[in-house]
XYZ file of C-alpha atoms in Angstrom:
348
model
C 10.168 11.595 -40.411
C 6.657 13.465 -40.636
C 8.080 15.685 -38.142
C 11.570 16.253 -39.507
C 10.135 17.467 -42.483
C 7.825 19.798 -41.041
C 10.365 21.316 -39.200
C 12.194 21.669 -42.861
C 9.241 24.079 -44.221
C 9.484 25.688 -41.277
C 12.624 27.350 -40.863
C 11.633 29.322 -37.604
C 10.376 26.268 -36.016
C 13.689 24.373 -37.036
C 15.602 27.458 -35.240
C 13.904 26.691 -32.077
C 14.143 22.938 -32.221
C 17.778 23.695 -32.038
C 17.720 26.012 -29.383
C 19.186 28.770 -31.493
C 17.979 32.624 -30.804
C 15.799 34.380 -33.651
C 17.842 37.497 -34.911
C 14.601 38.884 -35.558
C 11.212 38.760 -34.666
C 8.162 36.784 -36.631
C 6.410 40.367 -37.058
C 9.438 41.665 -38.977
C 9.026 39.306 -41.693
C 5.870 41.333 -43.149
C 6.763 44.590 -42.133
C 7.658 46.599 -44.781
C 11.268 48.289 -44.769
C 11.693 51.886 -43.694
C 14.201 54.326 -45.663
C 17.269 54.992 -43.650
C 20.166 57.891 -44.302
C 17.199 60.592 -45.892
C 19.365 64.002 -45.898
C 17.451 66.323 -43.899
C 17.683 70.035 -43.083
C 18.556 71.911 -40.506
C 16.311 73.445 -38.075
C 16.031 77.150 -38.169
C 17.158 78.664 -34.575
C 18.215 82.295 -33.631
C 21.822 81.196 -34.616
C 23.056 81.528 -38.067
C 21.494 78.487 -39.935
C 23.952 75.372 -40.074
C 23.891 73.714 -43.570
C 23.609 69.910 -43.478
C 25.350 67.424 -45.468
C 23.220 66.203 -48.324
C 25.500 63.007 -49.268
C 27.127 60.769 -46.718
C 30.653 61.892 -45.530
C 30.357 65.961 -46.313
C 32.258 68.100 -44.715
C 29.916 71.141 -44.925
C 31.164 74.988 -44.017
C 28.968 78.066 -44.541
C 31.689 80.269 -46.611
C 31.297 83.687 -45.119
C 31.544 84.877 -41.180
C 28.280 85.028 -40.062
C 28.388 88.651 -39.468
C 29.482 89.127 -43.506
C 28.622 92.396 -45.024
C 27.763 89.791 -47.962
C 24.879 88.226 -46.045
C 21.485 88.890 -45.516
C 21.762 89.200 -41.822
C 17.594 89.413 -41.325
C 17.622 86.110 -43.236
C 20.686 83.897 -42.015
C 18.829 81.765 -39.709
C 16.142 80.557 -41.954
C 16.468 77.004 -43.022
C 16.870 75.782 -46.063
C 14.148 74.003 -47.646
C 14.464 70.287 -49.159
C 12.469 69.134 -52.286
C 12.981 64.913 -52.313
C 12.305 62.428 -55.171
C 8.712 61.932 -54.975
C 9.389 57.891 -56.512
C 13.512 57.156 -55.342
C 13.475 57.398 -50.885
C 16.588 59.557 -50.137
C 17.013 61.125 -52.990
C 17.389 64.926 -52.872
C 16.036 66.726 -56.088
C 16.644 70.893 -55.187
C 17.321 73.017 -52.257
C 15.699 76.211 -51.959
C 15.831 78.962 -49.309
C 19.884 79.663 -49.555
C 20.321 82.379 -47.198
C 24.000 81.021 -45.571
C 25.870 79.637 -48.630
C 27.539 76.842 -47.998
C 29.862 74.198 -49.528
C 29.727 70.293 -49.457
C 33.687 68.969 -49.459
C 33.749 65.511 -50.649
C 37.585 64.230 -51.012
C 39.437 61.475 -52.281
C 41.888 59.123 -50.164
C 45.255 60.130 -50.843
C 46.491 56.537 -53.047
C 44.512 58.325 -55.876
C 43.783 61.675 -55.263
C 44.959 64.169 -57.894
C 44.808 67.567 -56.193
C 42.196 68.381 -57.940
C 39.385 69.983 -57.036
C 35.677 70.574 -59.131
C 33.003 72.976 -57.066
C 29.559 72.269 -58.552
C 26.838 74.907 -59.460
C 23.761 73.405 -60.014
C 20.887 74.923 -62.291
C 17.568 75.263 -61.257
C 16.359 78.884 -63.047
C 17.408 80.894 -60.341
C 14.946 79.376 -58.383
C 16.499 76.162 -57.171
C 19.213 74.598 -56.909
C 18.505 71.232 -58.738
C 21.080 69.497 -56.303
C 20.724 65.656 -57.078
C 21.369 65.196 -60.956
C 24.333 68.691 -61.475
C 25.487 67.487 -57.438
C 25.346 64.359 -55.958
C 25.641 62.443 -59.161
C 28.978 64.076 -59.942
C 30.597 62.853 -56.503
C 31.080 58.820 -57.229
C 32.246 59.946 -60.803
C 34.579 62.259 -60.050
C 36.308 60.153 -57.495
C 37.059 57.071 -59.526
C 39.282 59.950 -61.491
C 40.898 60.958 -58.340
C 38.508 64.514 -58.392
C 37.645 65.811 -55.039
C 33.889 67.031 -55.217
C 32.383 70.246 -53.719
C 29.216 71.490 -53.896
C 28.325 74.748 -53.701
C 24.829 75.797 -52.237
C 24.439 79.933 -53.841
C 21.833 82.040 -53.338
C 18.975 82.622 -55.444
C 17.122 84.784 -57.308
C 13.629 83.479 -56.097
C 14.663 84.480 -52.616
C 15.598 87.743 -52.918
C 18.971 88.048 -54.232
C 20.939 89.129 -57.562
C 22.321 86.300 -59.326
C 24.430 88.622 -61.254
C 25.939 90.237 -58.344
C 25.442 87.561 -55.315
C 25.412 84.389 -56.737
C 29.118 85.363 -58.398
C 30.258 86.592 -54.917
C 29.435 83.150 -53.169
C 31.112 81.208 -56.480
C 34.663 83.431 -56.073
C 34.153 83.139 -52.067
C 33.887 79.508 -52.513
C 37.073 79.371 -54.673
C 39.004 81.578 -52.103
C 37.597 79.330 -48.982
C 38.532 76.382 -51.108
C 42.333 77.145 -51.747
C 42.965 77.956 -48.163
C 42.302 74.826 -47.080
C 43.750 73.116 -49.297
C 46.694 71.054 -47.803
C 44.084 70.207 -44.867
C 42.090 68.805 -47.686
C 44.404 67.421 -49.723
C 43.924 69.216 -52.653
C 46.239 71.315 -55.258
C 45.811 74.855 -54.770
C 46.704 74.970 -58.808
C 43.711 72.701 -59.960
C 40.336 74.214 -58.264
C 37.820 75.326 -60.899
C 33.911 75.015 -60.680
C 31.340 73.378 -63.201
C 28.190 75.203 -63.448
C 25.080 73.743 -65.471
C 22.171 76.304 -66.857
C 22.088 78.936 -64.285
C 25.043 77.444 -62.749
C 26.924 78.124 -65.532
C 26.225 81.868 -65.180
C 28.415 82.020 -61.862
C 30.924 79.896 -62.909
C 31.724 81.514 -66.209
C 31.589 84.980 -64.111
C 33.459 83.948 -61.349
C 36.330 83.625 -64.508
C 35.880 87.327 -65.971
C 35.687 88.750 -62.796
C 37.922 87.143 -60.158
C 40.554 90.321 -60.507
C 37.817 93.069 -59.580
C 36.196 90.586 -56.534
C 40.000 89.928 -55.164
C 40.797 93.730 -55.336
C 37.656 94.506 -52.774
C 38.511 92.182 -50.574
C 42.203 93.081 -49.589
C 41.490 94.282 -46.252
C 43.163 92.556 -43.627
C 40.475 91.828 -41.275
C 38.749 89.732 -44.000
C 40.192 85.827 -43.066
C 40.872 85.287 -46.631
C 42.461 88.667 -47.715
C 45.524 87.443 -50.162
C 43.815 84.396 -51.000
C 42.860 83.960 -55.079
C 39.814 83.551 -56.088
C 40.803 82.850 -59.782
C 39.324 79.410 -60.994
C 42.217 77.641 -62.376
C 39.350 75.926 -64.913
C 35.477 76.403 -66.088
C 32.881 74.204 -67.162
C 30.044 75.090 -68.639
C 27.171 72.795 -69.501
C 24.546 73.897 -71.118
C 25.084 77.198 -69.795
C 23.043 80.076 -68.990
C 24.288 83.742 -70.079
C 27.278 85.313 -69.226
C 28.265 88.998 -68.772
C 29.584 88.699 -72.222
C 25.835 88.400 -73.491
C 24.473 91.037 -71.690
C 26.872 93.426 -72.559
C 29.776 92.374 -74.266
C 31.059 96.024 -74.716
C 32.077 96.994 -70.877
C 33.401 92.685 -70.582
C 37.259 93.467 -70.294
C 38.756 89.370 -70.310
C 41.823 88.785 -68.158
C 44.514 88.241 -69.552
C 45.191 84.711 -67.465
C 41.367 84.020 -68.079
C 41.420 80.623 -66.820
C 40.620 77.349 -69.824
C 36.941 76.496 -70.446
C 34.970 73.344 -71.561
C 31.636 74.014 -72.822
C 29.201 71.196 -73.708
C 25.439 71.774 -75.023
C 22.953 70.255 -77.504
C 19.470 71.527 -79.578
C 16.630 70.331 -77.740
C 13.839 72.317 -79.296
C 15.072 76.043 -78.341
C 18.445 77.441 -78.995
C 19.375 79.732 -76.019
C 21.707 77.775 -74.305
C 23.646 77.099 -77.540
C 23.905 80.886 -78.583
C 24.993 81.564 -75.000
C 27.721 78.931 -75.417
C 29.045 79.991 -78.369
C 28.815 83.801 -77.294
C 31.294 82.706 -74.510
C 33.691 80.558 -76.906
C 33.897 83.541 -79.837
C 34.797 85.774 -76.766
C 37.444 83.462 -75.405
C 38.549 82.365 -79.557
C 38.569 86.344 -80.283
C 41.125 86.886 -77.612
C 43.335 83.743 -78.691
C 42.442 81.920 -74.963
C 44.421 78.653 -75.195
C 42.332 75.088 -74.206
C 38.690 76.738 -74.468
C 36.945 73.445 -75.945
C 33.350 73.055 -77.309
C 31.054 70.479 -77.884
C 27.451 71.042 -79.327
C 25.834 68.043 -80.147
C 23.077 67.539 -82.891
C 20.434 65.954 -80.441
C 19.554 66.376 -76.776
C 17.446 68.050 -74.192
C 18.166 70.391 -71.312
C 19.550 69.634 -67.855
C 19.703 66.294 -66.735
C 23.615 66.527 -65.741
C 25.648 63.551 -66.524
C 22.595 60.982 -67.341
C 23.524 58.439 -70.095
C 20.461 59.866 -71.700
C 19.420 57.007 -74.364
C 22.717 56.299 -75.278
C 22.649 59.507 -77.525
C 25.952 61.019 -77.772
C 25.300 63.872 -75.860
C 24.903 61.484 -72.756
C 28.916 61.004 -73.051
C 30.352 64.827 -72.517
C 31.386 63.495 -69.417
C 34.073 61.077 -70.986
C 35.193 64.180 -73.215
C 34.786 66.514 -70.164
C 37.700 63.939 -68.508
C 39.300 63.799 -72.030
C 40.017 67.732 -71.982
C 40.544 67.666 -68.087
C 43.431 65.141 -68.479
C 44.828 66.682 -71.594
C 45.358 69.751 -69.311
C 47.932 67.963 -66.813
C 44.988 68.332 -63.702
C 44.546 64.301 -63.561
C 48.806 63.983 -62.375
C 49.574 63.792 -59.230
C 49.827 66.669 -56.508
C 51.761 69.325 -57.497
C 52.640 68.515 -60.571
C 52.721 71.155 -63.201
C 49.974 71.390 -65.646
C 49.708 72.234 -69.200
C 46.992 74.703 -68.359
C 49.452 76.779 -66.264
C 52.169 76.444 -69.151
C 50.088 77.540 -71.702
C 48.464 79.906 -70.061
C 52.326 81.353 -69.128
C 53.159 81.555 -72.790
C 49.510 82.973 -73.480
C 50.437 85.765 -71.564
């Protein structure tokens, strides 16, 4: 009996009474766990630098030829550089060092999958791309709606480039890249738009003043994606940085198929990325732009992307985000028509 109950508070003993193998060994008891899966970049050869995926499953393409009159071609093969949570293992916090923009396709199986298709801009000041909270974050969300998630990686401003000239070039690139593949990715060529937070936002609201003038350069045949759109069919801008339309308003001719918008902000102790909002919606209001909707709520702070944030109501413009995006028609299935398109139709 003694011995039987021994062998009872000793559950490795007990094993080998029985004869039965350890699965592991007595040493890996107290050692402590390591982090697996930690997104890593890419080494920097002589080749063009090959963007890595930064959340299991991404399909990742650089979206110019390598030998792009749109690149950098002194800088292409530098890696990009990784910042990580310093307390959460595998969690990336920014990217820095863009010098082949990429994006990051993330899809959704086809039982579910709408067709459509949100390209993310993260903020960062023009000096990073904070790539966790306005990236990653967005990709489980989005696809329990049936939203297929890309990331975009744009240049910066901190490395060299104009984010009012090059950052806008890799957002409508991105857009063109994105509707050509389309029926490889299973996505609706009539529902890709792009979300841009603070300095994303800047791009993204842009990329929808400006698609006409960036498709009209880049007719030439020998370009892959000459006849392609680059027109967002959608914007999203949350708590936005400047647009053209604040800088100078006067020379800002709007399309007249300038595509809908859903702004979101809150006052968090400084006011600039709620008079940039509003410059936007008064633009888009002026010119009688159906399904531009706002949402400026009375308490908040800046970034943080779609964090519940206290339970504050600013911490649900995601659920209205949906709201609007569903109201639109892009949430049917495939190739369905959506009121966007219609209204847009008898905008025009």
């Amino acid at each position: 009996m003694k011995s039987l109950q021994a062998l009872r508070s000793k559950p490795i003993n007990l094993l080998l009474a029985l004869g039965l193998a350890l699965p592991f060994c007595e040493s890996s008891i107290t050692a402590d766990p390591v982090p697996q899966l930690i997104p890593q970049a890419g080494e920097a050869t002589n080749a063009p630098y090959a963007p890595q995926a930064i959340a299991p499953g991404g399909i990742v393409i650089p979206i110019f030829p390598s030998d792009s009159p749109y690149l950098d071609a002194t800088r292409i093969n530098e890696a990009e550089v990784y910042a990580m949570h310093a307390q959460v293992p595998g969690r990336i916090q920014s990217i820095v060092n863009v010098h082949n923009p990429s994006i990051e396709v993330h899809t959704v199986e086809k039982g579910s999958n709408t067709g459509a298709a949100i390209i993310l801009l993260a903020g960062g000041g023009h000096k990073r791309l904070i790539i966790g909270s306005e990236g990653t974050d967005f990709i489980p969300y989005f696809y329990n709606y049936g939203i297929n998630t890309i990331i975009l990686r744009y240049r910066l401003r901190a490395d060299g480039y104009n984010a009012e000239v090059d950052a806008v070039n890799d957002t409508l690139q991105a857009i063109r890249l994105v509707r050509s593949r389309a029926a490889e990715w299973g996505i609706d060529p009539n529902k890709i738009g792009a979300m841009g937070f603070s300095a994303g936002g800047e791009p993204s609201a842009n990329a929808a003043l400006f698609y006409e003038k960036f498709d009209a350069e880049n007719r030439d045949p020998s370009d892959p994606l000459a006849g392609v759109s680059s027109r967002p069919d959608f914007v999203g801008l949350i708590y936005t940085g400047p647009s053209a339309i604040t800088k100078d308003p006067a020379s800002v001719v709007i399309p007249k198929d300038v595509p809908p918008a859903f702004l979101a902000s809150a006052s968090y102790g400084e006011d600039r990325h709620t008079i940039w909002s509003f410059e936007y919606y008064m633009a888009m209001l002026k010119e009688k732009v159906p399904n531009i909707e706002i949402h400026m709520y009375g308490n908040g702070w800046h970034g943080g992307g779609i964090k519940d944030r206290g339970g504050i109501p600013y911490g649900t413009w995601g659920d209205r985000y949906i709201d609007w995006f569903r109201d639109l028609g892009f949430l049917g299935k495939p190739g369905s028509p959506t009121k966007a398109a219609a209204d847009i139709e008898a905008h025009l």
